Short mmCIF file of C-alpha atoms and ligand atoms in Angstrom, two decimals:
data_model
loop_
_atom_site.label_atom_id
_atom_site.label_comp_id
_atom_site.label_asym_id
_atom_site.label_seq_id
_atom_site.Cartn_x
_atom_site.Cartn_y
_atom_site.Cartn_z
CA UNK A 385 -46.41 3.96 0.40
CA UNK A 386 -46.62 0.47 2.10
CA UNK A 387 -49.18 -0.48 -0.49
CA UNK A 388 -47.15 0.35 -3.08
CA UNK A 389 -44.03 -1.62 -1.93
CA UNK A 390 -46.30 -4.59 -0.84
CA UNK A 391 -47.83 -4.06 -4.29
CA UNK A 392 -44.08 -5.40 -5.41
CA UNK A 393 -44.55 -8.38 -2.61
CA UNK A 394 -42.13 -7.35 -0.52
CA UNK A 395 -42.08 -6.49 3.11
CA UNK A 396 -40.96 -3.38 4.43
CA UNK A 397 -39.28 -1.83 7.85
CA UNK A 398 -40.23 1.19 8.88
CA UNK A 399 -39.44 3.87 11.67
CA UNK A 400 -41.23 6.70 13.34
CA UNK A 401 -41.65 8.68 16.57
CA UNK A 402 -44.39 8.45 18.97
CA UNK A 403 -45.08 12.27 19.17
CA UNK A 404 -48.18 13.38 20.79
CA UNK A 405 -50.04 16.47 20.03
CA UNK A 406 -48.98 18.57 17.06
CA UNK A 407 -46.72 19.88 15.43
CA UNK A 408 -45.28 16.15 15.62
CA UNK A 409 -41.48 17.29 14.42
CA UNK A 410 -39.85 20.29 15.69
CA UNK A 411 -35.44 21.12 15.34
CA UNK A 412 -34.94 18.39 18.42
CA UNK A 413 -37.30 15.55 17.10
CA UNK A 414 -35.81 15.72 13.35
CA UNK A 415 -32.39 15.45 15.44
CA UNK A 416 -33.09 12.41 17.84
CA UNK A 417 -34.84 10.70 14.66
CA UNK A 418 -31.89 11.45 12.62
CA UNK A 419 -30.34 9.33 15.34
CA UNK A 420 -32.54 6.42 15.72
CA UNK A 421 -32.65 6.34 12.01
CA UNK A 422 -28.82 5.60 11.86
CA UNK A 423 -29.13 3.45 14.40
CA UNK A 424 -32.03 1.39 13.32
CA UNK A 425 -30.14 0.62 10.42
CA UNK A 426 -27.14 -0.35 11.93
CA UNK A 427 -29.15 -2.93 13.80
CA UNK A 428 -30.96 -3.99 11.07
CA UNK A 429 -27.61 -5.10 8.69
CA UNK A 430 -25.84 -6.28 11.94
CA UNK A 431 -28.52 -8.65 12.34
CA UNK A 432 -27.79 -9.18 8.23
CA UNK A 433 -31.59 -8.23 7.37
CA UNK A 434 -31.60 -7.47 3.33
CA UNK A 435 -32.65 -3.29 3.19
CA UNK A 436 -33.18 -2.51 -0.43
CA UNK A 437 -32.27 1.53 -0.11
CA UNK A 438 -32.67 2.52 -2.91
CA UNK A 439 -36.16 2.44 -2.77
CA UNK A 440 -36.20 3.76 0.78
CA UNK A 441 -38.95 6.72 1.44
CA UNK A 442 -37.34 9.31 4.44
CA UNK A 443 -40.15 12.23 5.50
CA UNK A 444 -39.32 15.00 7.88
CA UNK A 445 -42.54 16.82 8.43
CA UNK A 446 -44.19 18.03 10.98
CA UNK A 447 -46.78 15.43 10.68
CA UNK A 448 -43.94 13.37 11.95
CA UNK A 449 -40.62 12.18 10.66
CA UNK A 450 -41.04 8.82 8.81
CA UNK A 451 -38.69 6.03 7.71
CA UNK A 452 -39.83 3.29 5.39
CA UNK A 453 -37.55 0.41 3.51
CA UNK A 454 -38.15 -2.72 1.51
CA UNK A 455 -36.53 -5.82 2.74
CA UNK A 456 -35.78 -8.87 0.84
CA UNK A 457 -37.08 -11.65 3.71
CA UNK A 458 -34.43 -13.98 2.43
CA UNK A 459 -33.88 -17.12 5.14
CA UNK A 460 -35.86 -14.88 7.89
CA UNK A 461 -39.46 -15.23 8.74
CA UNK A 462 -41.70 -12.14 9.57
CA UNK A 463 -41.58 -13.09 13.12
CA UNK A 464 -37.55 -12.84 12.80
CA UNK A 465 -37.62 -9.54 11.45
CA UNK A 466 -40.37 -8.59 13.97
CA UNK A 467 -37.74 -9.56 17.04
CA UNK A 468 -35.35 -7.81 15.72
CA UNK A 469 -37.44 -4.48 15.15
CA UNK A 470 -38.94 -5.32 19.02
CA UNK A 471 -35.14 -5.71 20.36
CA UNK A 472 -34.11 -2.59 18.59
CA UNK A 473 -36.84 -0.63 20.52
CA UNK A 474 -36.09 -2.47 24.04
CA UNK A 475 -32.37 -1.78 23.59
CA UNK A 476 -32.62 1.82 22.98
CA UNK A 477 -32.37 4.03 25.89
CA UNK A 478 -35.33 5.68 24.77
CA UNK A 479 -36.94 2.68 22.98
CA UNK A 480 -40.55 3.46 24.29
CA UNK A 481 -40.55 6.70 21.94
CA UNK A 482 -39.50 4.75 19.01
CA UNK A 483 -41.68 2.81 16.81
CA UNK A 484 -39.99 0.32 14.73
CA UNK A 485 -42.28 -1.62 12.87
CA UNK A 486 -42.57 -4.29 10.34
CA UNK A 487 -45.26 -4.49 7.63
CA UNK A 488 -46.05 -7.39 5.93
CA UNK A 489 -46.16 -8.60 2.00
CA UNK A 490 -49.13 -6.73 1.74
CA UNK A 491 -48.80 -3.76 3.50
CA UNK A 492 -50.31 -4.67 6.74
CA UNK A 493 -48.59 -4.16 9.90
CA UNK A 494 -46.88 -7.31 11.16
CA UNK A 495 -47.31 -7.23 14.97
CA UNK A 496 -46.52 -10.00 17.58
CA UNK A 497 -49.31 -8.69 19.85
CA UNK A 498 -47.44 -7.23 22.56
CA UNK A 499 -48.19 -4.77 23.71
CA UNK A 500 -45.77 -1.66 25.20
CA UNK A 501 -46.11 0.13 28.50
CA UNK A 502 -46.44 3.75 28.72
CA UNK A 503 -43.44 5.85 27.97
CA UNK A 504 -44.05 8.48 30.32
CA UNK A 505 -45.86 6.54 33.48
CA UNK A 506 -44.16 3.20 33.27
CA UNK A 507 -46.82 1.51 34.80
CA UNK A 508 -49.57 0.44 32.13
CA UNK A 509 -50.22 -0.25 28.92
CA UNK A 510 -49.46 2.91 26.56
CA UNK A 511 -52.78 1.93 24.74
CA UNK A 512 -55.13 2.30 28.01
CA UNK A 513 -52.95 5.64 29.06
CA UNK A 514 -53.55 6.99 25.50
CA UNK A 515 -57.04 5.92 25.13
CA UNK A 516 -58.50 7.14 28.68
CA UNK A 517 -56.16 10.51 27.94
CA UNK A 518 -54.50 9.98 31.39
CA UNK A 519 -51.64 12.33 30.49
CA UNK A 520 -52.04 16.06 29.86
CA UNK A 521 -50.60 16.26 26.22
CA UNK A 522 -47.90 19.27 26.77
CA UNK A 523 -46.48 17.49 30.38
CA UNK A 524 -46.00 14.56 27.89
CA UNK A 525 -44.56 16.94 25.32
CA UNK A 526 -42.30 18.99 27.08
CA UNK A 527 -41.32 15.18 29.06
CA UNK A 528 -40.19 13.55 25.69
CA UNK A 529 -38.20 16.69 23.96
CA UNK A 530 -36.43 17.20 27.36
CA UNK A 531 -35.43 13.59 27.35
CA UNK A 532 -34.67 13.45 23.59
CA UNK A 533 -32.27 16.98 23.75
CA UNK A 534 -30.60 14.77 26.12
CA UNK A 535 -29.98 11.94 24.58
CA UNK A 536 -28.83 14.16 21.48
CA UNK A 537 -26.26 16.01 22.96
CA UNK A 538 -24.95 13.00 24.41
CA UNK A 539 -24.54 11.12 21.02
CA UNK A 540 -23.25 14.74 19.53
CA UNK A 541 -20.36 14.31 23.01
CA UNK A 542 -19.91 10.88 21.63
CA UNK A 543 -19.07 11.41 18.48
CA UNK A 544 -17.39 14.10 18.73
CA UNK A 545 -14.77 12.45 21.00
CA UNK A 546 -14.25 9.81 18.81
CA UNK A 547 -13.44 12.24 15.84
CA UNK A 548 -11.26 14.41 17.86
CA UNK A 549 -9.48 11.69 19.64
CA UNK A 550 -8.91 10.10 16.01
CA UNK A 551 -7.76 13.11 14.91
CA UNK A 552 -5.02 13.93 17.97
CA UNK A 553 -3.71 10.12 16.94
CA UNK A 554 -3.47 11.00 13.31
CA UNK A 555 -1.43 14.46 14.14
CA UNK A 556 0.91 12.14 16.74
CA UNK A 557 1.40 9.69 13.88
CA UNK A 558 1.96 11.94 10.86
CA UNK A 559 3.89 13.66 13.11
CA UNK A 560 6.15 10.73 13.56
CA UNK A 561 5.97 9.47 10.28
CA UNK A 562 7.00 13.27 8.48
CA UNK A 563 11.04 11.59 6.84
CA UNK A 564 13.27 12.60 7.14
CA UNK A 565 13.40 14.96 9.99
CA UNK A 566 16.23 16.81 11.24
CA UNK A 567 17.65 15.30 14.46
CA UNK A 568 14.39 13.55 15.02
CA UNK A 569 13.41 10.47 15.41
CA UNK A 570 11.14 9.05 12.25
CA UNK A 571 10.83 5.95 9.85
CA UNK A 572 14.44 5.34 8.82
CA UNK A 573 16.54 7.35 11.84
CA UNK A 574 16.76 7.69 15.12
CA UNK A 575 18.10 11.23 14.67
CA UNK A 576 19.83 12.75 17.75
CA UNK A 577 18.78 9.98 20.27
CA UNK A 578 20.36 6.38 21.13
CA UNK A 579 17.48 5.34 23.67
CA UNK A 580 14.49 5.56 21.18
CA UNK A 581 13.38 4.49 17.70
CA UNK A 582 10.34 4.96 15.17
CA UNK A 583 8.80 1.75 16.94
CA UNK A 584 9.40 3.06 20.75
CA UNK A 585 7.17 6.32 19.24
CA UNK A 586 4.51 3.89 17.96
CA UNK A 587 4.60 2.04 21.64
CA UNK A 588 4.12 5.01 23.59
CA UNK A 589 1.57 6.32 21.05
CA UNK A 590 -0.52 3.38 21.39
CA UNK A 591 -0.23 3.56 25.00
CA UNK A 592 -1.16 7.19 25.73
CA UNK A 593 -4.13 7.09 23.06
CA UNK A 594 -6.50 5.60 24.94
CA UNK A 595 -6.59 8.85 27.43
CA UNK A 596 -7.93 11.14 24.21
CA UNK A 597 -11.74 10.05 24.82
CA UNK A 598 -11.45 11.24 28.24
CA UNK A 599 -9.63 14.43 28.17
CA UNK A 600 -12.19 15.70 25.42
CA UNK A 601 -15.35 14.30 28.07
CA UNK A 602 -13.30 16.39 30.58
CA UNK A 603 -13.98 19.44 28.41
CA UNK A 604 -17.57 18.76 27.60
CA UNK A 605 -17.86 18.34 31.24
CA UNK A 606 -16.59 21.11 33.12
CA UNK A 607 -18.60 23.92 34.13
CA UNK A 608 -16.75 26.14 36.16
CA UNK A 609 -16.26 29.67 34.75
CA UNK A 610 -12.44 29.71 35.90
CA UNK A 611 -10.91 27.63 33.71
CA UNK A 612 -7.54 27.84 35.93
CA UNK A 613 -9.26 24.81 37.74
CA UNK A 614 -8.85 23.08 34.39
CA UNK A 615 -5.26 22.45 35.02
CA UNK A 616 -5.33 19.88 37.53
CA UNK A 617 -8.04 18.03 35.82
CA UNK A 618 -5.88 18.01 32.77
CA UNK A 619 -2.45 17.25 34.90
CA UNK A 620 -4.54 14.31 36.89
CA UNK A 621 -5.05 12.23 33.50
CA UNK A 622 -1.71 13.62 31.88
CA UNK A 623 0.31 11.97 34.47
CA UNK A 624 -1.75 8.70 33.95
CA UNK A 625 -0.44 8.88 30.20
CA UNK A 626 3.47 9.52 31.27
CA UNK A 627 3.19 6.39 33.11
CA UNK A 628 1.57 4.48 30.18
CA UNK A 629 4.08 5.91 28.12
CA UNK A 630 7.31 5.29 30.48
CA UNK A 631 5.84 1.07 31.24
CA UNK A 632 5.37 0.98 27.24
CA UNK A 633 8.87 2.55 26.18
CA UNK A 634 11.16 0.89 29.53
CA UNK A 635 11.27 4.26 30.98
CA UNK A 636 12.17 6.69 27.95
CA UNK A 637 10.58 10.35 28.06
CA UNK A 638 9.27 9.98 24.05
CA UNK A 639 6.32 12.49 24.35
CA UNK A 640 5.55 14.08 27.34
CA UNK A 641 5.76 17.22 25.72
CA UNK A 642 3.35 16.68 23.42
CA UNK A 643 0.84 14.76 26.18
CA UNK A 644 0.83 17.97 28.03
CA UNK A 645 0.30 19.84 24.50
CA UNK A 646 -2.41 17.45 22.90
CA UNK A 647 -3.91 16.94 26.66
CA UNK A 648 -5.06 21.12 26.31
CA UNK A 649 -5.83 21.21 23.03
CA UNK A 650 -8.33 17.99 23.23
CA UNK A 651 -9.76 19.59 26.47
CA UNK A 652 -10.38 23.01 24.78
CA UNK A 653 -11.83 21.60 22.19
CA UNK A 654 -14.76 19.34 24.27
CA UNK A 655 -14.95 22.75 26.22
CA UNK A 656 -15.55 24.62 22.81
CA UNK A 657 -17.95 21.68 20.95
CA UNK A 658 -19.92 21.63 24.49
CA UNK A 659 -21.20 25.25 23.59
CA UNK A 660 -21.33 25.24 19.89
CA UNK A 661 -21.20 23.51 16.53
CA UNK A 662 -18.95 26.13 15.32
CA UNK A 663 -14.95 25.53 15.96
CA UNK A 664 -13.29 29.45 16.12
CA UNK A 665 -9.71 30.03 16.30
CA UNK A 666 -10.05 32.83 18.74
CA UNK A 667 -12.34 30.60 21.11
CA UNK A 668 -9.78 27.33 20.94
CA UNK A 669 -6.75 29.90 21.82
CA UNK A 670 -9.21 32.10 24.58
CA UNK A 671 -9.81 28.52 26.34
CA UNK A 672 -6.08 27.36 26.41
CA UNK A 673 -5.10 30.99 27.71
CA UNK A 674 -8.00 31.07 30.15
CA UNK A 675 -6.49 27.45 31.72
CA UNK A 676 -2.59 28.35 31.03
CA UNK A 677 -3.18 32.04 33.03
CA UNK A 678 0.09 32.86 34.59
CA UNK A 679 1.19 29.53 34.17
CA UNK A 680 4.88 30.65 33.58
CA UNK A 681 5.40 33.00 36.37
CA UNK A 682 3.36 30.53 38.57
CA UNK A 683 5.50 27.58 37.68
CA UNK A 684 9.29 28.56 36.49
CA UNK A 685 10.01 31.20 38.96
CA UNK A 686 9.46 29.25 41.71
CA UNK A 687 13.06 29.74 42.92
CA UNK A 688 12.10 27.74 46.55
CA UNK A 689 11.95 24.66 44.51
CA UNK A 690 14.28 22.37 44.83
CA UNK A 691 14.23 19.62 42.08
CA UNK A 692 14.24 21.58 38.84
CA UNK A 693 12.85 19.64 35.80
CA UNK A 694 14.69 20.46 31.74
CA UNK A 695 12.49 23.04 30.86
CA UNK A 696 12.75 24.83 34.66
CA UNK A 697 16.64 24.60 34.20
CA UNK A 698 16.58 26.41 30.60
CA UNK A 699 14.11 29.09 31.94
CA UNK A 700 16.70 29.87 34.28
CA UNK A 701 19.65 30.04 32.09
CA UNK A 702 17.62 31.50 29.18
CA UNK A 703 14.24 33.03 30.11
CA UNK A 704 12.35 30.74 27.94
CA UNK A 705 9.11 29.19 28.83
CA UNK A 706 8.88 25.87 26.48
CA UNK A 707 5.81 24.45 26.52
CA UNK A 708 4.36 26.10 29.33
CA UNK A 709 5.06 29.42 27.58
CA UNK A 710 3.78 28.02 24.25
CA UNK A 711 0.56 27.09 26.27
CA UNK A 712 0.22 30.50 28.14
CA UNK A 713 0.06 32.17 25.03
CA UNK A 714 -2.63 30.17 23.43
CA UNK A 715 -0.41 28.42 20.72
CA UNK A 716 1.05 31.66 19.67
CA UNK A 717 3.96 29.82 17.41
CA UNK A 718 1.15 27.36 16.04
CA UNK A 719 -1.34 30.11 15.12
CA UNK A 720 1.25 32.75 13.67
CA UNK A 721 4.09 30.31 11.85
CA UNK A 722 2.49 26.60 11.90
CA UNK A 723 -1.51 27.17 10.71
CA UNK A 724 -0.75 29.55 8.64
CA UNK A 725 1.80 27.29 5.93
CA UNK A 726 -1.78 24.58 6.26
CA UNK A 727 -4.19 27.51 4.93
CA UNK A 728 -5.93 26.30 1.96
CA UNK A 729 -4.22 22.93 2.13
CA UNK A 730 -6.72 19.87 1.25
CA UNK A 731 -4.52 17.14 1.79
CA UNK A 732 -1.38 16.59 4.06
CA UNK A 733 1.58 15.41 2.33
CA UNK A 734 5.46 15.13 3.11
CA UNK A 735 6.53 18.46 1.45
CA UNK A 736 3.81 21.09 3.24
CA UNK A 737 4.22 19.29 6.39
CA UNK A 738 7.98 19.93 6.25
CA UNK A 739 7.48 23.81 5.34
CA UNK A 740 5.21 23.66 8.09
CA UNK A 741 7.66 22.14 10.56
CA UNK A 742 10.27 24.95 9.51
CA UNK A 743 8.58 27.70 9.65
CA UNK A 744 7.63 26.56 13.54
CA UNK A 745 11.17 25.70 13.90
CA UNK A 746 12.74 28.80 12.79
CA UNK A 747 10.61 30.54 15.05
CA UNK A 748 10.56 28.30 18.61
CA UNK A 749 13.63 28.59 20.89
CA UNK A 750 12.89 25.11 21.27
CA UNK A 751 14.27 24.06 24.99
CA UNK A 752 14.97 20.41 23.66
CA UNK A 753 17.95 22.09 21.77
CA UNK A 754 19.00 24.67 24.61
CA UNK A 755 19.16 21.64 27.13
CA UNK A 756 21.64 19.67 24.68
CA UNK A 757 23.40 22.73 23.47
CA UNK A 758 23.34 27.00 24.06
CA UNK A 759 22.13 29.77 22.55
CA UNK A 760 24.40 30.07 19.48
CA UNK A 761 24.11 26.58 18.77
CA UNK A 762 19.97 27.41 18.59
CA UNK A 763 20.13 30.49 17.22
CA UNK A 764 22.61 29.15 13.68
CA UNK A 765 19.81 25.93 13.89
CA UNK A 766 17.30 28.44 13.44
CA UNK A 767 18.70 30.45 10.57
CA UNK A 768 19.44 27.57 9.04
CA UNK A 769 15.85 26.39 9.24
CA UNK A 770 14.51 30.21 7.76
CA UNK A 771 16.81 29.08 4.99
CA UNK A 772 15.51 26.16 4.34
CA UNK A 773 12.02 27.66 4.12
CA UNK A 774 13.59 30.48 2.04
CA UNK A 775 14.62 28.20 -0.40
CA UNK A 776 13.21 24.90 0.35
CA UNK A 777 15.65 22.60 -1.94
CA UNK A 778 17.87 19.38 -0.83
CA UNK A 779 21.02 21.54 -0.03
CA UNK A 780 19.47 23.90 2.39
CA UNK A 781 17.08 20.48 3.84
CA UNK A 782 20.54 18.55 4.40
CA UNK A 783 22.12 21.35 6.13
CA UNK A 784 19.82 21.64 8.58
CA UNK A 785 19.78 17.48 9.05
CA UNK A 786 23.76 17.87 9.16
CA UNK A 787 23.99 20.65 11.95
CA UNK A 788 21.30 18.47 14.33
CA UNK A 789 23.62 15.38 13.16
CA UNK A 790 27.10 17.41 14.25
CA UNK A 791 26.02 19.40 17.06
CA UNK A 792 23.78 16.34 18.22
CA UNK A 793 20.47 18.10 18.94
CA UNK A 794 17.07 17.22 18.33
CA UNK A 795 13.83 20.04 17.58
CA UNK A 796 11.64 17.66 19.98
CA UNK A 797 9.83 21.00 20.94
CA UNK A 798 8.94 22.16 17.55
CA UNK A 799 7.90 18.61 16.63
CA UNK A 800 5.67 18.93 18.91
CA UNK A 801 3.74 21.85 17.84
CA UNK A 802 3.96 20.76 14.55
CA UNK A 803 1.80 17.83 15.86
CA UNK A 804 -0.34 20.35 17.08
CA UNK A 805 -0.71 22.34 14.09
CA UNK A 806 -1.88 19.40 12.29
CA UNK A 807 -4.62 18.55 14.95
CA UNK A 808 -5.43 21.84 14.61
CA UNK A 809 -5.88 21.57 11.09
CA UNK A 810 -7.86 18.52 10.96
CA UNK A 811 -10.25 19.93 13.38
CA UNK A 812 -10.85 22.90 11.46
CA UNK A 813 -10.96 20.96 7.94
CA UNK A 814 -14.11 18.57 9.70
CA UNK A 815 -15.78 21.64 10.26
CA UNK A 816 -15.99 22.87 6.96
CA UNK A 817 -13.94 25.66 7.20
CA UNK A 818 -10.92 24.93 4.78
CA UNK A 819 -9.67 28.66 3.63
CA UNK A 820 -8.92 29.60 7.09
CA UNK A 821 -6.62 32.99 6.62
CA UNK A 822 -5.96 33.72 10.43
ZN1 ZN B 511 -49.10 6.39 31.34
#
């Protein structure tokens, strides 16, 4: 294969594992080269290195896995390219595995006759450890896949907390964005509220996004079986967020709600993705139950206490939970009337995400309204919202926009799970399975 590119006068890059013993691939080798490879290449167009893929050669055998690629040299000499093939494998964390080489016009290696030390001992060259055998051949085996499952499952945490964490912004945002929105506040009205606007959302978005990566490494992390302990964990960085969010908005409550919402669901799922590939429904709701246990009874009845928060007040008055409820019952109002109006749904766009937000709506006794209004006011909002859902048209849509307007309430709990629903979604769209019926 090198002969034949050089045969075209080119040079070529390649990549490969140093795998002693045999079978030279096995499920965690093809992995961690799967890695390097995308990583290698990376390096090699950041440092702006002219690949020719198309005529790239990829082998995963167990003979080893292989990587080879033409280059144009362009304004770089073989020595260049040679640095930055030697910096690639002294910057990787496990570098001394890796062998990224460079091959010259006509097919001969290019080397710059230095030489490596020994991945396993450190301490001499790998050529005089290899040639005087100083290393049983399984302790080196069993060393390198322990070190390279590792390594995997960290990139696997890595990535998957940027997805998810891209994914609880995009819910927050669309969220937001959904116009117009009964008694809400989106792109063209403030709704119900005088102390908040669509750019005071964006602020405090921006400023409690940051704290996604680490609530999902929170769930990869833990490993106690009684997920109760969860809580605090999730409360400690939660509270960071609230005050991120009060110094961006001057002290306006814009979405604590939905930081104690997302701050679960982002948990649960590094908790789930820690154990397997495979997101489940029941799993994600099992984990949020497990950590929400009691959480009501624990928290609301608590008649000793003397400074009540909103939601404690309206538990009093009405015997609903709010969030905490919402929470202790694993999403119940997102999994039965949210997901559901999503199923089968490729793309979000204004109209499904408003049939979503009603059918939540008509079925939350959102404490946002009960703290502005009562009961009757909550229960008419929420017949008017069925309607609406019944017959989704502009006349039933502006009645339930004029009610909010005249009775001055705002849905800010059902927004929220909506918001959830859609992070939800997204998370169960990446992982393939889009005709979810549950
Ligand atoms: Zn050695």
């Amino acid at each position: 294969m090198k002969r034949q590119i050089a045969l075209k006068g080119l040079p070529s890059l390649s990549l490969s594992l140093n795998v002693p013993g045999f079978p030279k691939s096995n499920a965690t080798v093809k992995a961690f080269f799967g890695y390097c490879l995308q990583e290698f290449k990376y390096a090699l167009k950041a440092n702006q290195v002219n690949l020719i893929e198309t005529d790239s050669i990829e082998i995963v055998d167990v003979a080893g896995d292989f990587y080879l690629v033409p280059c144009y040299p362009g304004r770089f000499t073989l020595k260049e390219m040679k640095v930055v093939c030697e910096d690639f494998e002294q910057n990787h964390p496990l570098g001394r595995f890796i062998d990224a080489d460079l091959n010259d016009q006509d097919g001969v290696s290019f080397s710059s006759g230095k030489s490596k030390l020994c991945f396993f001992c450190l301490e001499r060259p790998a050529i005089e450890c290899r040639r005087e055998k100083a290393h049983e051949p399984e302790e080196l085996r069993s060393f390198m896949f322990l070190k390279m499952d590792y390594y995997c499952r960290q990139q696997h945490e890595a990535a998957m907390i940027k997805k998810l964490s891209s994914f609880a912004q995009q819910a927050i945002l669309s969220e937001l964005s959904l116009t117009p929105k009964p008694g809400l506040v989106d792109k063209f009205s403030n709704g119900s509220h005088s102390d908040m606007n669509y750019q005071t959302f964006i602020d405090s978005t921006a400023a409690i996004s940051p704290w996604f990566a680490e609530l999902v490494h929170e769930g990869f992390s833990f490993n106690d079986n009684d997920l109760t302990k969860a809580l605090p964990l999730i409360r400690n960085i939660g509270l960071r967020m609230e005050s991120a969010m009060y110094e961006a908005t001057q002290n306006v409550n814009t979405q604590k709600g939905i930081v104690f919402l997302m701050g679960l669901s982002l948990f649960a799922c590094g908790r789930l993705f820690s154990q397997t590939d495979q997101f489940s429904i029941e799993e994600f709701r099992g984990i949020i139950q497990d950590i929400c246990k009691d959480l009501v009874s624990k928290e609301m009845t608590d008649s000793l206490k003397m400074v009540k928060s909103h939601g404690e007040d309206i538990f009093d008055q009405h015997g609903f939970g709010g969030a905490r409820a919402e929470a202790e019952s694993g999403f119940a109002t997102v999994f039965d009337f949210g997901l559901p109006r999503l199923a089968g749904v490729a793309k979000l766009n204004d109209e499904v995400l408003l049939q979503t937000f009603f059918a939540i709506a008509a079925n939350n006794n959102d404490t946002n309204i009960l703290y502005r209004s009562n009961a009757e006011v909550s229960g008419v909002f929420k017949h008017l919202c069925k309607n609406a859902l019944a017959d989704f048209n502009d006349q039933n849509y502006s009645a339930v926009i004029d009610f909010c307007k005249s009775e001055n309430i705002s849905p800010g709990g059902s927004a929220d799970l909506l918001a959830v629903t859609i992070f939800v979604w997204s998370v169960i769209k990446a992982n393939g399975q889009l005709g979810f019926t549950n």
